Amino acid sequence: MAQEELRKEETLAMRNRLIGQSCKLFYSEDPVKIVRARGQYLFDENGKRYLDCISNVQHVGHCHPAITKAAAAQMDVLNTNSRFLHDNIVLYADRLAATLPQKLCVFYFVNSGSEANDLALRLARQYTQHEDVVVLDHAYHGHLMSLIDISPYKFRKLAGQKEWVHVAPLPDTYRGIYREDHPNPGQAYADTVKDLIEDVHKKGRKISAFFAESLPSVGGQIILPQGYFPKVAEYVHSAGGVFVADEVQTGFGRVGHHFWAFQLQGDDFCPDIVTMGKPMGNGHPLACVATTAEIAGAFTANGVEYFNTFGGTPVSCAVGLAVLDVIVEEDLRGNAVRVGAHLKDLLTKLKARHEIIGDVRGVGLFLGIELVIDREKKTPATEAAAHVVKRLKEEDQICVSTDGPWENVLKFKPPMCFGMENAELVVQCIDRILTVTSLMTPHRLEVNTTSHNISLPPGKCSLPEDDILKFHTFIIQNK
Amino acid sequence: MAQEELRKEETLAMRNRLIGQSCKLFYSEDPVKIVRARGQYLFDENGKRYLDCISNVQHVGHCHPAITKAAAAQMDVLNTNSRFLHDNIVLYADRLAATLPQKLCVFYFVNSGSEANDLALRLARQYTQHEDVVVLDHAYHGHLMSLIDISPYKFRKLAGQKEWVHVAPLPDTYRGIYREDHPNPGQAYADTVKDLIEDVHKKGRKISAFFAESLPSVGGQIILPQGYFPKVAEYVHSAGGVFVADEVQTGFGRVGHHFWAFQLQGDDFCPDIVTMGKPMGNGHPLACVATTAEIAGAFTANGVEYFNTFGGTPVSCAVGLAVLDVIVEEDLRGNAVRVGAHLKDLLTKLKARHEIIGDVRGVGLFLGIELVIDREKKTPATEAAAHVVKRLKEEDQICVSTDGPWENVLKFKPPMCFGMENAELVVQCIDRILTVTSLMTPHRLEVNTTSHNISLPPGKCSLPEDDILKFHTFIIQNK
């Protein structure tokens, strides 16, 4: 393929005509056409370079030559399905096993995090012979019908909550029901799951699984309080259920010191099922479910074959192996530790200077900055977050996006080769944008907390008129 | 990756330990390790060559250099997600649109046929606001939870039939309720769907979709009677439902004269949703849903984003475009017409000489040979079919497999570069194997039609003892 065959307007017109409009574009008002990428950089059709702070799929960097080489070499030799014996699938499973607690020793290869979570749900139900699932509020586990059912982020907007789904509070120590000032938020949040399970039992129902992202992502880049997972696992096991850790967004060393984010909850903690996806193939459709011999055995015992056409092909596994190699060879976990710590440190300093930054949180290269209208009430600064995203794109060619129930959390989950200088640049740019914004809206911003509409105060400010006009226009357009 | 890093026994031992045993191996008693493939040939670790009659995924041939080249070139340049504008996705959608009736003009790219069928179900329900689904008996639409629900082939062995699922008879004119001798089997089978819909309405329920493979594959390589789809579509539309054609196994020119198998049902017939998968990326995980502007519009109207992480990436679409190019450049549809006709002709001649062949059916390179113990009762010759598969592998290095509710249908869906000489070889080999088998079991085979156990008669036969021994052993092992 040529890098650009169509003019951007043609591409956009064809996209609007041919691709389902539920498939949204980034920056939908003025979408970006990207024709080339390398490492942590994206390039548009005019050669303009963007710094990518959000592509966690391109884990070891966009278009890493080692990954391309491994894929092409294997494509040239063999790419059958996993019904034939092949070395790649077993070597890859073995390498993955080495990153996990010993108990998680059986693997199923699939094509997407969604397929992995759907299979995890099947495994949990088959093993426990129970039906019900406990999930965290605002969770997102995938686009499939079965996963919309267990994703409050989606089902609230669609078919609603099924009788077998139970939503536990998001253990968010910044704005949740138990906060930093609580003596033991991990225990307190775990107790909400315990209470929920008791309610489920009172209804004569039984828990098959507790399903959670190891670090809730769509929920707002949440870092779970210590002790939460082990306690929840204890309660879930007592109820005869299994613990599923969704590592689709967080696995493969993103958190730095640990290979898996669930390991942040202590060396003794081990889920019963782990699902993985996005970063696994650096863009190649590759995902996996890891589980115990007991759970896998129960699934086998039903006597029905599980066949996934493209799951675990020689090419997929060659790509997966190459990704693991690059993580080690380039010390990307070490980089995530160093750059992540520096970025968090810089953002924390920024917080001291900008009232609008309510919280800075994160671990490794998984970070969030929560913007609030006022620090006491923690009113989400949704429009301001969107404004920062837009300005970063337009003025600095930096791609950042928002998450959280109010879309007021700026999230960072860049390719793992993200550098110190990248961290410094993005913080400088956010500083500049927030300075401008706060001058325009100096604490007098009136906020309707129901609709989150913002009315700008009539007072004058010392900024150029077009900046104010842009901000007004932006806010009006986004109402 | 080296072609073979482990000895075969090690690979097998690791596979047994590390990969879920629900993921079955071909020839499970003596699995084959394949290390290399090209065109329609597979090569094991000793360089032994197998003729591949079953890999419909490797549509344009294993490891086609044009596909590898396209994938590697795009991997080297860019592989972001579809939230950024890119030419490949729109150019590919445009090329697919050109193969379909004009009405099917909106596309959603996903990673597997299963993801495509799950999305089709969501689209149908969102558009119709109805819940129920009519499916064909013995159908298989994928491994996801939502699809097991609409796959009698799976749900009968698992969770059972949901109240919103309704099973219509498989329009099999060989052994179904209406056969070749019926004056209008297409109408008669369509009327069974009409009756089913009436029953559904009597229960106060409403049809969202009729879901069918354009040529039922797991059902036994079934060729649907003329007029069936148009009539069914009429009834389904009257009930406010939509018609979903599952082309995951049958699309992309496999049937030769037509690009899509649903087109065998007449130029005027057009489904409301078409799903595609397996052959689309020649092994790369790539699948798609095509639908009408109205159905896509209803899906957009719910206001919820549909994001598929790996769906429609620049690499997936580059691969998809390359597959379309090769189909044209190498006239693979013409090849499917010519070789398929020759293979069918040879098999039909074989039928005249072997009582065990009850039926030969197919179109293009989608063929089935149904083996029966006796032609009148059509008792499925399940063990004989397994025996043929095993002999073809062991003696001739030919890979064929079985399908159908009784696993008595030998199926052919080879890479589309399958040649005349391949067709002739496979027919010669089947002829030889059936000759041996029939000498051993000359119409005196006693058959227990319930369990399909076969007791060999005590009578002598003129074959070498070890052949008879092998057959006995085989039958005992497979009881």
Tab-separated table of C-alpha atoms in Angstrom, chain B residues 14 51 74 77 109 134 220 227 230 297 300 339 349-350 392 414 418 427:
chain	number	residue	atom	x	y	z
B	14	MET	CA	4.218	-29.424	26.387
B	51	LEU	CA	-2.089	-32.591	0.525
B	74	GLN	CA	2.169	-2.361	6.156
B	77	VAL	CA	4.801	1.558	8.200
B	109	PHE	CA	-14.341	-4.807	10.780
B	134	VAL	CA	-34.513	-18.654	14.125
B	220	GLY	CA	-22.826	-31.702	6.493
B	227	GLY	CA	-35.874	-20.666	-3.656
B	230	PRO	CA	-35.846	-15.702	-0.868
B	297	GLY	CA	-28.252	3.772	11.262
B	300	THR	CA	-25.609	4.382	15.499
B	339	VAL	CA	-11.372	-28.131	-10.352
B	349	LYS	CA	-18.435	-41.675	-10.924
B	350	LEU	CA	-17.003	-43.166	-7.748
B	392	LEU	CA	-5.891	-40.992	3.651
B	414	PRO	CA	-9.162	-26.881	0.194
B	418	PHE	CA	-6.150	-26.903	-5.410
B	427	VAL	CA	-10.376	-39.604	-5.716
